[in-house]
Each structure stands twice: as structure tokens, then as C-alpha cells.
Tab-separated table of C-alpha atoms and ligand atoms in Angstrom:
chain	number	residue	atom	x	y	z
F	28	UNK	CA	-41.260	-57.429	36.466
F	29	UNK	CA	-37.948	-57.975	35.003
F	30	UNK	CA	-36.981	-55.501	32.126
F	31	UNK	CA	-35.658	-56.452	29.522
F	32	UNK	CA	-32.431	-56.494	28.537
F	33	UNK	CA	-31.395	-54.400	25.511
F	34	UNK	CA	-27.892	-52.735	24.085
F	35	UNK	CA	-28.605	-48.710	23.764
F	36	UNK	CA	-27.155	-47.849	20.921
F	37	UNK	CA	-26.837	-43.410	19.920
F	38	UNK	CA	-26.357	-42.429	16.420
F	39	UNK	CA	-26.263	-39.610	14.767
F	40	UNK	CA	-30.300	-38.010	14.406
F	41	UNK	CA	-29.192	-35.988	10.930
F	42	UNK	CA	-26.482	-35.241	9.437
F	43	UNK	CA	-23.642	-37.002	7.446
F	44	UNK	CA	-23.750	-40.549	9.488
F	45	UNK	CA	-27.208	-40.961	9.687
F	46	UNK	CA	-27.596	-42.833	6.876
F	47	UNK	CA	-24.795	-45.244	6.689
F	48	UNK	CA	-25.306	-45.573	10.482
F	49	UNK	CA	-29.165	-46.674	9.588
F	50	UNK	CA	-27.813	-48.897	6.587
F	51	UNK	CA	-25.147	-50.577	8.691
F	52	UNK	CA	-27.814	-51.851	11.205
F	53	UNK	CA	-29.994	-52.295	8.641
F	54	UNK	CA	-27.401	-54.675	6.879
F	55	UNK	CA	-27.045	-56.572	10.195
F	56	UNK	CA	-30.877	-57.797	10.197
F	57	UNK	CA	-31.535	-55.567	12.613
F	58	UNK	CA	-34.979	-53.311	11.502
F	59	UNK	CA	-36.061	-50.318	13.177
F	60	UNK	CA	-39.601	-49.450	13.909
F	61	UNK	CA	-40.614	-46.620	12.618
F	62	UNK	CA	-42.316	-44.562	15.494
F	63	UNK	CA	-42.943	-41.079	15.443
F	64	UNK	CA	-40.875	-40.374	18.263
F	65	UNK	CA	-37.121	-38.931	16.695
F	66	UNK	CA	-35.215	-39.394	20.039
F	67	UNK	CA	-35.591	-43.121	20.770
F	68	UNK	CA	-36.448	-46.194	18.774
F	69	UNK	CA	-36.247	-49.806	18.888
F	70	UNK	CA	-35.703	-52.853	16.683
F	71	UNK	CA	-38.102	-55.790	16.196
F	72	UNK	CA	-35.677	-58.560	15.820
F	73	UNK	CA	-32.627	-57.351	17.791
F	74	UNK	CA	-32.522	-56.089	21.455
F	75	UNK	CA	-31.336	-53.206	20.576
F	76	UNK	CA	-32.642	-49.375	21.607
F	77	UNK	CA	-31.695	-46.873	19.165
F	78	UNK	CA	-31.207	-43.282	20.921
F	79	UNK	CA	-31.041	-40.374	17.598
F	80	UNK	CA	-28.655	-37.307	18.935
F	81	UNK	CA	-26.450	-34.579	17.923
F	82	UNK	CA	-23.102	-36.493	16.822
F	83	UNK	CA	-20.937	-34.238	19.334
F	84	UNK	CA	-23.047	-35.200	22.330
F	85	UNK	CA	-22.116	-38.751	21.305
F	86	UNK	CA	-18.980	-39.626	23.382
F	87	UNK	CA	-20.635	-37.744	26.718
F	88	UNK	CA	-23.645	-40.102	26.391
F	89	UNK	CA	-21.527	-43.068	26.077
F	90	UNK	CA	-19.247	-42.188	28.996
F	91	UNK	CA	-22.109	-41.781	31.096
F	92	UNK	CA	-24.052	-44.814	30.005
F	93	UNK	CA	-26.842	-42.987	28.729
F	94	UNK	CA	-26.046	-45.316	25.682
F	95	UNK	CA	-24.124	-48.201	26.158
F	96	UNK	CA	-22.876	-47.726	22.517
F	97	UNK	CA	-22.568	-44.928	19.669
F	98	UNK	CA	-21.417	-44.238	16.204
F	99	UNK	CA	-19.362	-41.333	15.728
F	100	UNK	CA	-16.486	-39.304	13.883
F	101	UNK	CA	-13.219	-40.221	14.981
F	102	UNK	CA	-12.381	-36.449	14.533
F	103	UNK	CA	-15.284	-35.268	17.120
F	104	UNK	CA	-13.931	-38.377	19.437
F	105	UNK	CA	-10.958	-37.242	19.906
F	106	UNK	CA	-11.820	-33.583	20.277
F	107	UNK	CA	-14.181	-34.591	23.068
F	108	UNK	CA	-11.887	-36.729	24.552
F	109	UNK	CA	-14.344	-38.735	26.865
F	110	UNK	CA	-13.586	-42.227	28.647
F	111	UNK	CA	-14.905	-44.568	26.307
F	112	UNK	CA	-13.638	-47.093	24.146
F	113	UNK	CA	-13.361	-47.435	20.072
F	114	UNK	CA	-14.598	-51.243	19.055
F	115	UNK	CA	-14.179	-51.017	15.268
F	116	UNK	CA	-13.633	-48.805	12.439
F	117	UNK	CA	-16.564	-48.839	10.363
F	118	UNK	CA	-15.695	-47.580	6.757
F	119	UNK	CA	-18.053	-44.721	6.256
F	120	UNK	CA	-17.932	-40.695	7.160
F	121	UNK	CA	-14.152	-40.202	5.939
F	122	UNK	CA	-13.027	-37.113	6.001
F	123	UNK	CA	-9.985	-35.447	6.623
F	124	UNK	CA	-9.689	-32.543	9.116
F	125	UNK	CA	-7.552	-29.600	7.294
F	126	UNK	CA	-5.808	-26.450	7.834
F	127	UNK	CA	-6.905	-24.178	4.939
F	128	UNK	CA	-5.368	-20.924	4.068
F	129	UNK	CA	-6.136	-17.914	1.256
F	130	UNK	CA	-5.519	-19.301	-2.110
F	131	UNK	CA	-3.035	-16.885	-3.249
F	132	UNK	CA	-1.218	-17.336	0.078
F	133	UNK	CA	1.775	-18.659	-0.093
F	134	UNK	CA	2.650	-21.340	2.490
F	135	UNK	CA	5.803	-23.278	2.781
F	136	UNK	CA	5.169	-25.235	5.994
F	137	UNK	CA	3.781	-24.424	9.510
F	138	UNK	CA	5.758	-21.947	10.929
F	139	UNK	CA	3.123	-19.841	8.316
F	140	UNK	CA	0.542	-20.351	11.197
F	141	UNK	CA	2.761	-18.773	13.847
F	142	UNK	CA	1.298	-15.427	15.621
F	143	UNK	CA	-1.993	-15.920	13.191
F	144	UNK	CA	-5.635	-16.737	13.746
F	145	UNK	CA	-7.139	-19.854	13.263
F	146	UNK	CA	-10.824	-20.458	12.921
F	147	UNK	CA	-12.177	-23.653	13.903
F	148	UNK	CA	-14.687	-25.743	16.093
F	149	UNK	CA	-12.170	-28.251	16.636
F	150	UNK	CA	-9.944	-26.288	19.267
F	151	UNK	CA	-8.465	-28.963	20.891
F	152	UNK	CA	-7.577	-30.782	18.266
F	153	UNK	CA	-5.975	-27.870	16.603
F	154	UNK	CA	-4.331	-27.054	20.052
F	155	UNK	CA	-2.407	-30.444	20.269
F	156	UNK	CA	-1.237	-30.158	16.221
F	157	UNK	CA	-0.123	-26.626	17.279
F	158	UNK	CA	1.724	-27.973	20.113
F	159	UNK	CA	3.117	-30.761	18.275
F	160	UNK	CA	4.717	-28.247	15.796
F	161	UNK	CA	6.063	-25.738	18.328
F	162	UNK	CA	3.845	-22.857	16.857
F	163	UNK	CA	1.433	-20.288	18.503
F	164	UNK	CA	-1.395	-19.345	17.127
F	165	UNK	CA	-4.911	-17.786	17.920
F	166	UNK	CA	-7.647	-20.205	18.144
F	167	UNK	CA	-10.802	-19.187	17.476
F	168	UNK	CA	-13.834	-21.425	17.807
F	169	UNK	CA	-17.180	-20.891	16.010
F	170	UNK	CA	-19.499	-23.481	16.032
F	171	UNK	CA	-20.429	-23.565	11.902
F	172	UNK	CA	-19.627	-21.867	8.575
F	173	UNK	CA	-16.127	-22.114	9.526
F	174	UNK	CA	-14.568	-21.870	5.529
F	175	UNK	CA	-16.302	-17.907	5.414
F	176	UNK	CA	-13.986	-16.632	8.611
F	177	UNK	CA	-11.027	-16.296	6.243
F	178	UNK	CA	-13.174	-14.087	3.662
F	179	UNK	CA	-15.236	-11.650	6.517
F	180	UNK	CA	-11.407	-10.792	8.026
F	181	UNK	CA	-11.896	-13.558	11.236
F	182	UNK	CA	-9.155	-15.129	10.813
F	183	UNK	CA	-6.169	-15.444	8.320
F	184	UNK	CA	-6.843	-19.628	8.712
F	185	UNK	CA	-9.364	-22.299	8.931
F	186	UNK	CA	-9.092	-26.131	10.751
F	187	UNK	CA	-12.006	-27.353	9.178
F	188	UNK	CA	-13.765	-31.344	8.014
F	189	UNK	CA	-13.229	-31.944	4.499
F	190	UNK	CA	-13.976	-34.472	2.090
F	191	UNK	CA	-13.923	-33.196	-1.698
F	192	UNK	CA	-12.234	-30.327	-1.199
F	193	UNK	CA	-15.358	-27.907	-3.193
F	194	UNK	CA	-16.460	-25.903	-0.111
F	195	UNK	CA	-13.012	-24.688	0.452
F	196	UNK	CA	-12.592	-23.838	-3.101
F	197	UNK	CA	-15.927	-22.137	-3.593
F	198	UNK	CA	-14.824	-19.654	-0.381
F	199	UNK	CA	-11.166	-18.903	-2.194
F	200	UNK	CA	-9.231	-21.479	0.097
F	201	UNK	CA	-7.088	-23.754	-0.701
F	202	UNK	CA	-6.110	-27.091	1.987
F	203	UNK	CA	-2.270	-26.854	3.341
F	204	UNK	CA	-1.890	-29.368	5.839
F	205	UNK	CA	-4.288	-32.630	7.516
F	206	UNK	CA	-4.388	-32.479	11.153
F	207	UNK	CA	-6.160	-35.527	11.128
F	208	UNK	CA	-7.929	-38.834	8.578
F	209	UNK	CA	-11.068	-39.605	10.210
F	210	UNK	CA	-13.706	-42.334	9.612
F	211	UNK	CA	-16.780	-43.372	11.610
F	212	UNK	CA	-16.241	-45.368	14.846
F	213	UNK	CA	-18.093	-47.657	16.853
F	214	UNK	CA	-17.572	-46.700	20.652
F	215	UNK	CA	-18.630	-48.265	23.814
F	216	UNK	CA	-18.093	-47.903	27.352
F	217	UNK	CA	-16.005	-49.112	29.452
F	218	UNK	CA	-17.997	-50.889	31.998
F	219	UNK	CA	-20.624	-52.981	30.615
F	220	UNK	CA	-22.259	-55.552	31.917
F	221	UNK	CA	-21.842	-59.403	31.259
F	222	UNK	CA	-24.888	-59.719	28.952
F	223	UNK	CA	-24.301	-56.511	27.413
F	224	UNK	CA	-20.833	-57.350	26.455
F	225	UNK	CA	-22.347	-60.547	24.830
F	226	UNK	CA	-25.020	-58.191	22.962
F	227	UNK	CA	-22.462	-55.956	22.083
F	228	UNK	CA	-20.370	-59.105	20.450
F	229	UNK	CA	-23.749	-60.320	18.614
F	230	UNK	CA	-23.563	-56.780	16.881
F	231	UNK	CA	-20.229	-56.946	16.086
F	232	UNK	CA	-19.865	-60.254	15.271
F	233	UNK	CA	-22.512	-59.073	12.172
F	234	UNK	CA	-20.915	-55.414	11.577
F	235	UNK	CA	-17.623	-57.986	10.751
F	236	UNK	CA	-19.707	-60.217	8.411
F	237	UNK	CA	-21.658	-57.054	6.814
F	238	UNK	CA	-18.186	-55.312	6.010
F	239	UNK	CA	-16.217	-58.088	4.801
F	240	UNK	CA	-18.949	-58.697	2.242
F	241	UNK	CA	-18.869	-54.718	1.224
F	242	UNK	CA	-15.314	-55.330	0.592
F	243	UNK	CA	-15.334	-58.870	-1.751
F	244	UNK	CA	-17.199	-59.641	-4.441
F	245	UNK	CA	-17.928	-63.369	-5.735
F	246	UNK	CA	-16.360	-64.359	-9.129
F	247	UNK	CA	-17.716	-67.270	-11.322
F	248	UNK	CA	-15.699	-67.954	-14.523
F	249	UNK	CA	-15.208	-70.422	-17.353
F	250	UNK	CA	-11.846	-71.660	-18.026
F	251	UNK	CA	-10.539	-74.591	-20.248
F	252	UNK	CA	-9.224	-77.329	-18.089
F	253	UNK	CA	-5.925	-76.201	-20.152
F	254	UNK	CA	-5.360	-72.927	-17.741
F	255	UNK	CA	-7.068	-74.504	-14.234
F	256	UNK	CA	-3.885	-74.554	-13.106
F	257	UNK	CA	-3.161	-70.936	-14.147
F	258	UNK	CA	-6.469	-69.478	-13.151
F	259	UNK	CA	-6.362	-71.267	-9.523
F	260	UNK	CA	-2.734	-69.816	-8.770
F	261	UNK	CA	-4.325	-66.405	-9.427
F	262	UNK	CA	-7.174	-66.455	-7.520
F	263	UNK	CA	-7.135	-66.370	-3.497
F	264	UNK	CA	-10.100	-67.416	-2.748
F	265	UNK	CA	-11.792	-68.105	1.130
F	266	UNK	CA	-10.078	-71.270	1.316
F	267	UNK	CA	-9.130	-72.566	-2.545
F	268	UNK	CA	-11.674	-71.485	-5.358
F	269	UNK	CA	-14.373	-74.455	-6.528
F	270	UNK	CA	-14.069	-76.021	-9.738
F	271	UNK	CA	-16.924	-77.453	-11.270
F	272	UNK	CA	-16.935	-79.256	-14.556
F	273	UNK	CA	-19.148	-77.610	-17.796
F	274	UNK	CA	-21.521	-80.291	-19.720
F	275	UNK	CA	-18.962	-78.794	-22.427
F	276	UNK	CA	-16.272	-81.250	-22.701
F	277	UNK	CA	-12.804	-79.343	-21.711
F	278	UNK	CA	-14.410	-76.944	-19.149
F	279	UNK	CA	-14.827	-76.007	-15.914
F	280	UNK	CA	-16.563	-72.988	-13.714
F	281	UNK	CA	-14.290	-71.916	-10.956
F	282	UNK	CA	-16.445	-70.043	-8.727
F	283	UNK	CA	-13.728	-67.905	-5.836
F	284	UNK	CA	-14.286	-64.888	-3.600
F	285	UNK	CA	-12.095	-61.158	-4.684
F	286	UNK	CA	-11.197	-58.718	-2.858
F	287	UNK	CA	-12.286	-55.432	-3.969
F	288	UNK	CA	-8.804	-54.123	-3.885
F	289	UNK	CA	-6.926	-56.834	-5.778
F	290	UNK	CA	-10.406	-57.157	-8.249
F	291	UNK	CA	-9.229	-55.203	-11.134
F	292	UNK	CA	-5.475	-56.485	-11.506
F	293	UNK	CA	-6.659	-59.872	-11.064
F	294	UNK	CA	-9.521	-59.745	-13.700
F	295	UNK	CA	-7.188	-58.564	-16.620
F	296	UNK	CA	-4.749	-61.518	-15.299
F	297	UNK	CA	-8.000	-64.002	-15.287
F	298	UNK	CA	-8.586	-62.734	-18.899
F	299	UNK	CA	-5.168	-63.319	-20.310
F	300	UNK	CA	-5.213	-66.962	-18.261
F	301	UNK	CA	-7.940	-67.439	-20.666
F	302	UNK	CA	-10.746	-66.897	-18.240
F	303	UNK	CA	-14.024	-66.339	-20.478
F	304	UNK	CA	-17.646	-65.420	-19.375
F	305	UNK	CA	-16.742	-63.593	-16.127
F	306	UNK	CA	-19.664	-62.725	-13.857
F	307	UNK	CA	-19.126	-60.383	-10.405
F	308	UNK	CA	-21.546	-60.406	-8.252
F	309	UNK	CA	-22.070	-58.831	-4.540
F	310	UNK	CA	-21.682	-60.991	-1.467
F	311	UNK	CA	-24.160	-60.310	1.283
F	312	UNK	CA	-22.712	-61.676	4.656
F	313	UNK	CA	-19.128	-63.170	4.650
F	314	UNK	CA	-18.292	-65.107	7.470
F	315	UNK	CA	-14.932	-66.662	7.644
D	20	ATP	P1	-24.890	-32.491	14.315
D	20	ATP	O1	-26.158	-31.749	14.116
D	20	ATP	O2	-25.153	-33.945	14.617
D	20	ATP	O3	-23.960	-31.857	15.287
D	20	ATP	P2	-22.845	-31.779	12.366
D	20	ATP	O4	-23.256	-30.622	11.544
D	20	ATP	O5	-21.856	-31.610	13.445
D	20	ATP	O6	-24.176	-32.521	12.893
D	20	ATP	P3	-22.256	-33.375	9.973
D	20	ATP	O7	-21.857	-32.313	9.013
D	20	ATP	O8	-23.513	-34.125	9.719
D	20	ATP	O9	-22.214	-32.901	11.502
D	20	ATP	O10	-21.035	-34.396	10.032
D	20	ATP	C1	-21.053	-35.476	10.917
D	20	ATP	C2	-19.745	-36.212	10.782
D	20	ATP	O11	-19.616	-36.724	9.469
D	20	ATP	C3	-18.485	-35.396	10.983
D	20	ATP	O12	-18.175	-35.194	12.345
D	20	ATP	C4	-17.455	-36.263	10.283
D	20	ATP	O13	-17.026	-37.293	11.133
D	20	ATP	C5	-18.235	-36.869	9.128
D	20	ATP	N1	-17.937	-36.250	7.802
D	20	ATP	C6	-17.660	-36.923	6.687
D	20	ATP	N2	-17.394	-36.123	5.635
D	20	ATP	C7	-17.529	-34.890	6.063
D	20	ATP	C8	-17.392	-33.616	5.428
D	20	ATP	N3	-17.064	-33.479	4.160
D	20	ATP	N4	-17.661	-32.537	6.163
D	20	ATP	C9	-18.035	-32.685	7.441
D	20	ATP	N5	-18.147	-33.866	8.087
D	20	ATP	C10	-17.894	-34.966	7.425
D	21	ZN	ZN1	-21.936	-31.957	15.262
């Protein structure tokens, strides 16, 4: 019997990426079956095996083939430092890895970190930042809890994953210096076969669509034929926004795609174009 052929993707079983990794599949048309078993599941509509692990095992799993694909931290990517491949930035699990210090420290640069210890379970990454910036340090790597090493006399420093900043404040820290910006990535490896290249492409080819659409909304507007001209020149659009006339004599609907970035600034502009009964709404799939 020939099996059948399926991309093996790993995500992350619980934790911080779980969820978005879930959603981002789940925003692809790809739907997981629910089994009962946590390590390994597959999708009814997709050939696609979803393996649930610890995020750092990630990159070994996907050097080895295990999984011919994962979904990980850039920040425990590059402190693993395994042969694979990054495909595509994916948006979600930002984070910044930081050097913290005592709050009523005072530091005035890096050379503060010379002949101290640093806590951390990113060694290596903390290693090559250390290197970078010609200063020695002690590096000392627990696994968890990192922000209390400061407070229980560990260390006089912390390298630690932050996002809002409240974890290191609750502990009496305050954030110095970012080692690194880190967002989750879609890996591969290096070697895959023909067909799973062109699974692998399927998948991404809808991750593209899925995120584009996060990031643009679609705009629908009344204008009087008066400012068309106007309106048009401020919106961008996919190719040029579509005008449609209003049974109301004198009007039209433009209907245009926005990005989120530019969505604000060009709204207020729309308004004073004479743009009236605006309506925003969320895009699905975009594909251009
Ligand atoms: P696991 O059991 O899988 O090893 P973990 O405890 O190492 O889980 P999480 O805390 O769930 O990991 O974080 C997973 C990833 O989420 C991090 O490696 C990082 O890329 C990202 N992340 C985003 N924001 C944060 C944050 N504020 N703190 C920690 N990680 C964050
Ligand atoms: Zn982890």
C-alpha cells in the first residue's frame, strides 16, 4: 500500500503560540480533528499531520525531519541554532528578549554587565550579545522564573522574553537593553521532497492570503461625484478603487481596500474629501 503523502507540521502543545498557531491553520481552511491523542493530529481537508511539542524541541525535530515543518520563536531559533530554514514571518508571539537590571540600579550602557552575573535560559544568545560588546560576564542558565534570580541574590542581571514589561516590574526590575525583537516563524527543512515542497507552497500560498487580509480592511463610502476625483487620489486601493453610482442623483459608492497602517490618516482625509457614510469591514482571504 502506498501511504499517503502528508506535510508534518510541529507546533507548540501549550504555551504562548498555541493558539495563534491553531488560528493560523485554522484561517487557512485547514480543520483539525479533535482526537484525544495531544501528541499527533491530523486535518480533514488538508494533508497535513499536526505533531503538538515543547516549543524548544521545535528546531531539533525539524532538522531531523521528525516534522517536515514547525512554528516557533525566532528567539528560541536562534538560541538552538539547528540547520533548518525560516519560510515566513508570521505576525504573532512578539516579544523582545531583554537585559533587566535592579530598578534603582543605575546603568549607563553595557560595560555595567562586565565581571557580573547574568541569569538567563537563553545562554547563547546572551553569549554572542556579550561578545558583540566586548564584555565578560557570568552566565547563568535556569530553565524558568528567570525575573526572581535578581531578588534571591543569583545574579545581579536577567536576559529574559518580554512583552509588556509587568513581570519585570512586579519583581523590582526595570529593562536596560534588547538583545533581540522576536516574532513567530515558520521553519522547514532543508531537504524536502518534490511533493512536499509543493504541500509546503499550498500552505504558504494561504498563510500569504490569511495575513494580508489581517492587515487590510475593505472600505465602502459615499462621495458626491464633486470629490471622486479627490477621494480616488487618496485611496490606494488593490488595483484602482470601484465606483458605483447611488440611485441618488450626484453620488457614487467607491468601494477600495486599506491598509491597516495608512487606515486612520486616510479616513480623516476621506472625511474632509467629503466622504460620508463610511463602513470598514474585515477582509477574509486577500489574494493579489
Ligand atoms: P514550552 O512548554 O513549550 O517550552 P515555554 O514556557 O518555553 O513553553 P511560552 O512562555 O509559552 O514558552 O512562550 C513560547 C514563545 O512565545 C516564546 O519562546 C516566545 O517566542 C513567545 N512569546 C511571546 N511573548 C512572550 C512573553 N511575554 N514571554 C515569553 N514568551 C513570549
Ligand atoms: Zn520552551
Amino acid at each position: 500500500m502506498i501511504s499517503k503523502m502528508v506535510l508534518k507540521i510541529a507546533i507548540q502543545k501549550a504555551g504562548r503560540l498555541y493558539d495563534d498557531s491553531v488560528k493560523l491553520l485554522k484561517d487557512c481552511g485547514i480543520d483539525l480533528k479533535n482526537g484525544v491523542n495531544k501528541l499527533k493530529t491530523e486535518a480533514d481537508n488538508f494533508p497535513l499531520e499536526v505533531y503538538f511539542l515543547r516549543d524548544d524541541d521545535i528546531p531539533q525535530y525539524v532538522e531531523d525531519a521528525v516534522a517536515d515543518i514547525g512554528i516557533v520563536g525566532e528567539n528560541v531559533l536562534l538560541e538552538k541554532n539547528k540547520q533548518v530554514q525560516t519560510v515566513e514571518k508570521l505576525g504573532f508571539g512578539k516579544c523582545r528578549l531583554s537585559i533587566a537590571v535592579g530598578r534603582k540600579e543605575i546603568y549607563e550602557g553595557v560595560s555595567y554587565l562586565q565581571g557580573k552575573k547574568i541569569a538567563t535560559s537563553y545562554p547563547v544568545l546572551v553569549q554572542q550579545f556579550l561578545a558583540e560588546n566586548k564584555v565578560n560576564a557570568e552566565i547563568h542558565e535556569i530553565s524558568g522564573s528567570v525575573e526572581i534570580a535578581p531578588g534571591i541574590g543569583l545574579a545581579d542581571a536577567i536576559v529574559d522574553l518580554v512583552s509588556s514589561g509587568s513581570t519585570l516590574f512586579m519583581n523590582g526590575l526595570k529593562e536596560v537593553e534588547t538583545v533581540l525583537k522576536s516574532e513567530a516563524v515558520l521553519i522547514r527543512n532543508s531537504e524536502l521532497s518534490e511533493q512536499k515542497q509543493q504541500l509546503l507552497e499550498k500552505l504558504l500560498f494561504r498563510i500569504r492570503a490569511v495575513r494580508k487580509a489581517r492587515n487590510n480592511k475593505y472600505i465602502l463610502l459615499n462621495a458626491p461625484n464633486e470629490s471622486l476625483s479627490e477621494i480616488i487620489s487618496l485611496l490606494p486601493g488593490m488595483k484602482s478603487p470601484t465606483v458605483l453610482p447611488l440611485a441618488e442623483a450626484g453620488w457614487s459608492s467607491v468601494h477600495s481596500v486599506l491598509n491597516e497602517n495608512e487606515f486612520w490618516e486616510i479616513i480623516e482625509k476621506l472625511k474632509a474629501a467629503g466622504a460620508q457614510g463610511i463602513l470598514v469591514v474585515p477582509i477574509e482571504k486577500m489574494i493579489v
